[in-house]
Short mmCIF file of C-alpha atoms and ligand atoms in Angstrom, two decimals:
data_model
loop_
_atom_site.label_atom_id
_atom_site.label_comp_id
_atom_site.label_asym_id
_atom_site.label_seq_id
_atom_site.Cartn_x
_atom_site.Cartn_y
_atom_site.Cartn_z
CA MET A 474 17.41 4.91 5.67
CA ILE A 475 19.80 2.22 6.88
CA ASN A 476 17.74 1.38 10.01
CA HIS A 477 14.42 1.26 8.23
CA ARG A 478 12.29 -1.82 8.97
CA LEU A 479 11.91 -2.56 5.25
CA TYR A 480 15.54 -3.60 5.07
CA GLU A 481 15.27 -5.89 8.10
CA LEU A 482 12.45 -8.10 6.79
CA ASN A 483 13.07 -11.33 4.91
CA ARG A 484 12.69 -11.01 1.15
CA PRO A 485 10.36 -11.25 -0.61
CA VAL A 486 8.31 -9.01 1.64
CA VAL A 487 4.64 -10.02 1.40
CA PHE A 488 2.46 -6.94 1.80
CA ALA A 489 -1.03 -7.79 3.06
CA HIS A 490 -2.92 -5.80 0.42
CA ARG A 491 -5.61 -3.64 2.08
CA GLY A 492 -4.95 -5.91 5.09
CA ALA A 493 -5.92 -9.59 4.90
CA SER A 494 -8.47 -8.58 2.30
CA LYS A 495 -9.40 -12.10 1.23
CA TYR A 496 -10.41 -12.87 4.80
CA ALA A 497 -11.84 -9.59 6.14
CA PRO A 498 -13.33 -6.39 4.69
CA GLU A 499 -10.52 -4.46 2.99
CA ASN A 500 -8.86 -1.48 4.66
CA THR A 501 -10.67 -1.96 7.99
CA LEU A 502 -9.14 -2.49 11.43
CA ALA A 503 -10.50 -6.06 11.27
CA SER A 504 -8.52 -6.62 8.09
CA PHE A 505 -5.26 -5.25 9.52
CA ARG A 506 -5.76 -7.18 12.78
CA LYS A 507 -6.43 -10.37 10.83
CA ALA A 508 -3.30 -9.88 8.70
CA MET A 509 -1.11 -9.47 11.79
CA ASP A 510 -2.79 -12.48 13.46
CA MET A 511 -1.91 -14.47 10.31
CA GLY A 512 1.73 -13.44 10.73
CA ALA A 513 1.96 -10.62 8.19
CA GLN A 514 4.99 -8.42 8.75
CA ALA A 515 3.94 -5.83 6.19
CA LEU A 516 0.58 -4.23 5.40
CA GLU A 517 -0.66 -2.06 2.54
CA LEU A 518 -3.43 0.53 2.78
CA ASP A 519 -4.88 3.44 0.79
CA VAL A 520 -5.47 6.94 2.12
CA THR A 521 -7.50 9.93 1.05
CA LEU A 522 -9.09 12.98 2.71
CA SER A 523 -12.61 13.42 4.07
CA ARG A 524 -14.46 16.69 3.37
CA ASP A 525 -13.28 18.09 6.69
CA GLY A 526 -9.67 17.14 6.05
CA THR A 527 -9.15 13.92 8.03
CA VAL A 528 -6.93 11.21 6.53
CA VAL A 529 -9.16 8.15 6.07
CA VAL A 530 -8.29 4.65 4.90
CA ILE A 531 -10.25 3.66 1.80
CA HIS A 532 -9.35 2.57 -1.73
CA ASP A 533 -12.16 3.96 -3.89
CA ASP A 534 -13.17 7.57 -4.59
CA THR A 535 -16.64 6.71 -3.25
CA VAL A 536 -17.93 4.76 -0.26
CA ASP A 537 -20.45 2.88 -2.41
CA ARG A 538 -18.71 -0.47 -2.99
CA ILE A 539 -17.48 -1.13 0.56
CA SER A 540 -20.20 0.35 2.75
CA ASN A 541 -23.93 0.77 3.16
CA GLY A 542 -23.66 4.43 2.11
CA ASN A 543 -22.94 6.26 -1.07
CA GLY A 544 -21.16 9.34 -2.27
CA GLU A 545 -17.68 10.69 -2.85
CA VAL A 546 -15.35 10.36 0.15
CA GLY A 547 -14.23 13.96 -0.36
CA ASP A 548 -17.85 15.18 -0.10
CA LEU A 549 -18.48 13.43 3.25
CA THR A 550 -17.39 14.56 6.72
CA LEU A 551 -15.52 12.18 8.99
CA ALA A 552 -18.65 11.79 11.12
CA GLN A 553 -20.68 10.81 8.05
CA ILE A 554 -17.99 8.36 6.89
CA GLN A 555 -17.62 6.72 10.29
CA ALA A 556 -21.37 6.31 10.68
CA LEU A 557 -21.29 3.85 7.77
CA ASP A 558 -21.10 0.09 8.04
CA ALA A 559 -18.03 -1.11 6.13
CA GLY A 560 -18.22 -4.76 7.18
CA SER A 561 -21.56 -6.30 6.26
CA TRP A 562 -20.89 -6.21 2.47
CA PHE A 563 -18.15 -8.74 3.25
CA SER A 564 -19.83 -10.86 5.93
CA VAL A 565 -22.68 -10.52 8.41
CA GLU A 566 -20.32 -11.31 11.31
CA LEU A 567 -18.33 -8.17 10.55
CA THR A 568 -21.30 -5.83 10.53
CA GLY A 569 -20.33 -2.60 12.25
CA GLU A 570 -16.72 -2.39 11.00
CA ARG A 571 -15.99 1.21 10.13
CA ILE A 572 -13.83 3.01 7.59
CA PRO A 573 -10.86 3.87 9.84
CA THR A 574 -8.72 6.97 10.03
CA LEU A 575 -4.98 6.59 9.46
CA GLU A 576 -4.45 7.51 13.12
CA GLU A 577 -6.66 4.61 14.21
CA VAL A 578 -4.54 2.25 12.11
CA PHE A 579 -1.32 3.65 13.60
CA ASP A 580 -2.81 3.14 17.08
CA LEU A 581 -3.69 -0.48 16.24
CA VAL A 582 -0.51 -1.47 14.43
CA GLY A 583 2.08 0.57 16.31
CA LYS A 584 5.46 -0.72 15.20
CA GLN A 585 4.28 -4.34 14.97
CA ALA A 586 4.23 -4.32 11.16
CA LEU A 587 5.62 -2.28 8.29
CA ILE A 588 2.91 -0.22 6.57
CA ASN A 589 2.93 0.78 2.88
CA ILE A 590 0.77 3.90 2.70
CA GLU A 591 -0.59 4.48 -0.80
CA LEU A 592 -1.47 8.15 -1.37
CA LYS A 593 -4.74 8.41 -3.32
CA ASN A 594 -5.61 11.96 -4.34
CA ALA A 595 -6.11 11.55 -8.07
CA LYS A 596 -9.20 13.77 -7.99
CA LYS A 597 -7.73 16.60 -5.87
CA ARG A 598 -4.13 16.80 -6.90
CA ASN A 599 -3.11 19.31 -4.25
CA THR A 600 -0.51 18.80 -1.54
CA GLU A 601 -2.87 18.63 1.46
CA LEU A 602 -3.08 14.84 1.67
CA VAL A 603 0.68 14.32 1.56
CA GLN A 604 1.32 17.09 4.08
CA LYS A 605 -1.27 15.73 6.51
CA VAL A 606 0.00 12.17 6.24
CA ALA A 607 3.60 13.31 6.78
CA ALA A 608 2.52 15.21 9.90
CA LEU A 609 0.73 12.13 11.27
CA VAL A 610 3.77 9.93 10.62
CA LYS A 611 5.95 12.37 12.55
CA ALA A 612 3.41 12.73 15.38
CA HIS A 613 3.27 8.94 15.78
CA ASN A 614 7.03 8.58 15.29
CA VAL A 615 6.63 5.73 12.78
CA GLN A 616 9.12 6.93 10.16
CA GLU A 617 11.08 3.69 10.46
CA THR A 618 8.04 1.45 9.92
CA VAL A 619 6.23 3.16 7.04
CA ILE A 620 6.97 3.33 3.34
CA PHE A 621 4.96 5.17 0.69
CA SER A 622 3.68 4.67 -2.82
CA SER A 623 1.60 6.59 -5.33
CA PHE A 624 0.64 6.50 -8.98
CA ILE A 625 1.13 10.29 -8.98
CA PRO A 626 4.78 11.35 -9.43
CA LYS A 627 4.17 14.67 -7.69
CA ASN A 628 3.14 12.82 -4.49
CA VAL A 629 6.30 10.74 -4.66
CA ARG A 630 8.51 13.82 -4.94
CA LEU A 631 6.76 15.68 -2.12
CA THR A 632 6.81 12.69 0.24
CA ARG A 633 10.54 12.26 -0.32
CA ALA A 634 11.07 15.93 0.49
CA LEU A 635 8.94 15.83 3.67
CA LEU A 636 10.08 12.43 4.95
CA PRO A 637 13.55 11.75 3.52
CA GLU A 638 14.04 8.81 5.88
CA CYS A 639 11.11 6.85 4.39
CA PRO A 640 11.46 4.80 1.19
CA VAL A 641 8.94 5.83 -1.50
CA GLY A 642 7.93 3.89 -4.61
CA LEU A 643 6.33 5.13 -7.81
CA LEU A 644 3.39 2.86 -8.68
CA THR A 645 3.06 2.26 -12.41
CA LEU A 646 0.13 1.06 -14.49
CA PRO A 647 -0.13 -2.23 -16.39
CA GLY A 648 0.84 -2.36 -20.06
CA PHE A 649 2.50 0.19 -22.30
CA LEU A 650 1.51 3.18 -20.15
CA GLY A 651 3.31 1.70 -17.16
CA LYS A 652 6.45 1.08 -19.21
CA LEU A 653 6.30 4.66 -20.44
CA GLU A 654 5.98 6.02 -16.88
CA MET A 655 9.12 4.18 -15.84
CA VAL A 656 10.99 5.78 -18.74
CA LEU A 657 9.52 9.25 -18.15
CA PHE A 658 10.10 9.29 -14.40
CA PRO A 659 13.27 7.22 -13.91
CA ASN A 660 14.59 9.09 -10.87
CA ASN A 661 11.44 9.93 -8.91
CA SER A 662 11.70 6.93 -6.64
CA PRO A 663 15.34 5.83 -6.51
CA ASP A 664 14.84 3.34 -3.64
CA LEU A 665 11.71 1.51 -4.78
CA ILE A 666 9.61 0.90 -7.86
CA HIS A 667 6.09 -0.62 -7.67
CA PRO A 668 5.11 -1.89 -11.13
CA HIS A 669 2.17 -4.04 -12.16
CA HIS A 670 3.37 -7.66 -12.34
CA SER A 671 2.73 -7.80 -16.09
CA ASN A 672 5.63 -5.34 -16.56
CA VAL A 673 8.09 -7.31 -14.44
CA SER A 674 10.70 -9.73 -15.81
CA ALA A 675 13.96 -11.25 -14.61
CA ALA A 676 15.89 -8.72 -16.70
CA PHE A 677 13.85 -5.82 -15.32
CA ILE A 678 14.52 -6.85 -11.72
CA GLU A 679 18.21 -7.39 -12.41
CA LYS A 680 18.44 -3.91 -13.93
CA GLN A 681 16.72 -2.32 -10.91
CA HIS A 682 18.97 -4.20 -8.49
CA ALA A 683 22.05 -3.01 -10.35
CA ARG A 684 20.97 0.51 -9.44
CA MET A 685 20.16 -0.50 -5.83
CA ARG A 686 16.42 -0.14 -6.33
CA ARG A 687 13.94 -2.64 -4.93
CA VAL A 688 10.99 -4.01 -6.93
CA ASN A 689 7.66 -4.55 -5.14
CA THR A 690 4.94 -5.65 -7.55
CA TYR A 691 1.14 -5.76 -7.39
CA THR A 692 -1.30 -7.56 -6.99
CA VAL A 693 -0.20 -11.18 -6.85
CA ASN A 694 -2.57 -13.93 -5.70
CA ASP A 695 -1.63 -16.78 -8.02
CA ALA A 696 0.83 -19.35 -6.61
CA ASP A 697 2.59 -19.97 -9.95
CA LEU A 698 3.12 -16.25 -10.46
CA MET A 699 4.51 -15.95 -6.92
CA ARG A 700 6.98 -18.77 -7.65
CA THR A 701 8.04 -17.14 -10.92
CA LEU A 702 8.59 -13.75 -9.29
CA ILE A 703 10.52 -15.31 -6.42
CA GLY A 704 12.71 -17.11 -8.98
CA TRP A 705 13.41 -13.70 -10.52
CA ASP A 706 14.48 -12.38 -7.07
CA VAL A 707 11.57 -9.97 -6.61
CA ASP A 708 11.88 -7.92 -3.41
CA GLY A 709 8.20 -7.90 -2.48
CA PHE A 710 4.66 -8.33 -3.69
CA PHE A 711 1.22 -7.12 -2.68
CA CYS A 712 -1.17 -9.96 -1.95
CA ASP A 713 -4.79 -10.42 -0.83
CA ASP A 714 -4.38 -14.15 -0.19
CA LEU A 715 -1.90 -14.55 2.65
CA ILE A 716 -2.47 -18.30 2.99
CA THR A 717 -1.38 -18.98 -0.59
CA ALA A 718 1.65 -16.72 -0.10
CA GLN A 719 2.61 -18.55 3.09
CA GLN A 720 2.27 -21.93 1.37
CA VAL A 721 4.49 -20.79 -1.52
CA LEU A 722 7.10 -19.24 0.77
CA THR A 723 7.26 -22.33 2.96
CA LYS A 724 8.32 -24.29 -0.11
CA ASN A 725 10.70 -21.51 -1.27
CA PRO A 726 12.52 -20.60 1.95
O1 G3P B 1438 0.12 -0.88 -3.99
C1 G3P B 1438 -0.28 -1.85 -4.88
C2 G3P B 1438 -1.74 -1.74 -5.21
O2 G3P B 1438 -2.45 -1.46 -4.04
C3 G3P B 1438 -2.04 -0.70 -6.24
O3 G3P B 1438 -3.31 -0.83 -6.78
O4 G3P B 1438 -5.67 -0.27 -7.05
O5 G3P B 1438 -5.03 -1.95 -5.36
O6 G3P B 1438 -4.52 0.46 -4.99
P1 G3P B 1438 -4.69 -0.64 -6.00
CA1 CA B 1439 -3.39 0.35 -2.96
#
């Protein structure tokens, strides 16, 4: 893991959450391109499976919110998913943007940016998604430029087994449930932990650092909160608003 890109980037690592999602439709190639054009060195995206087993990049269980179609992603074939317009809900100029496959994102990004792949299979908790993503990572030889996260501990364990060279972080919920998860699953993700920002404190970060574990927190768009987290020595945060993050970091070099 020593040569992994994550450990070469300046801290805190700003992850462009679903791409530059304040400036382009989330989780589309336009959003990832925009983030890299804005100087992002790390991206975040969400993956799930189409009905015919292709790894597609989308946050929700359905296509309803971010496209002109409707239905569960897992009930639609890749052809049906890619026939949808995933840009016009965001702006007329981006009409025609599609829901991309993970392979299309790998082809676009290459090794230009680190990618945090969030594994979303809450509805179908089998191993197919993780196995397919691991195979794609190996086929594209991007082990050194991808990290993983999931709210599902089983995904975290399987990813670590399939791709031991890639850092993996357990995502935890806000509030008491998130605190409980970190107690119940303390060793699932020894390299990284991805808590909601409401469960992060200076003492929490210090404790994680003492055990050589990085803290990347979500989703942070408020400048004051960024400054507070940076003061606490946070390792990274997920952010929709790259301009605010850049302004804060410029004043906190
Ligand atoms: O990885 C951080 C963040 O993406 C987790 O929440 O709902 O935006 O996928 P969500
Ligand atoms: Ca996510």
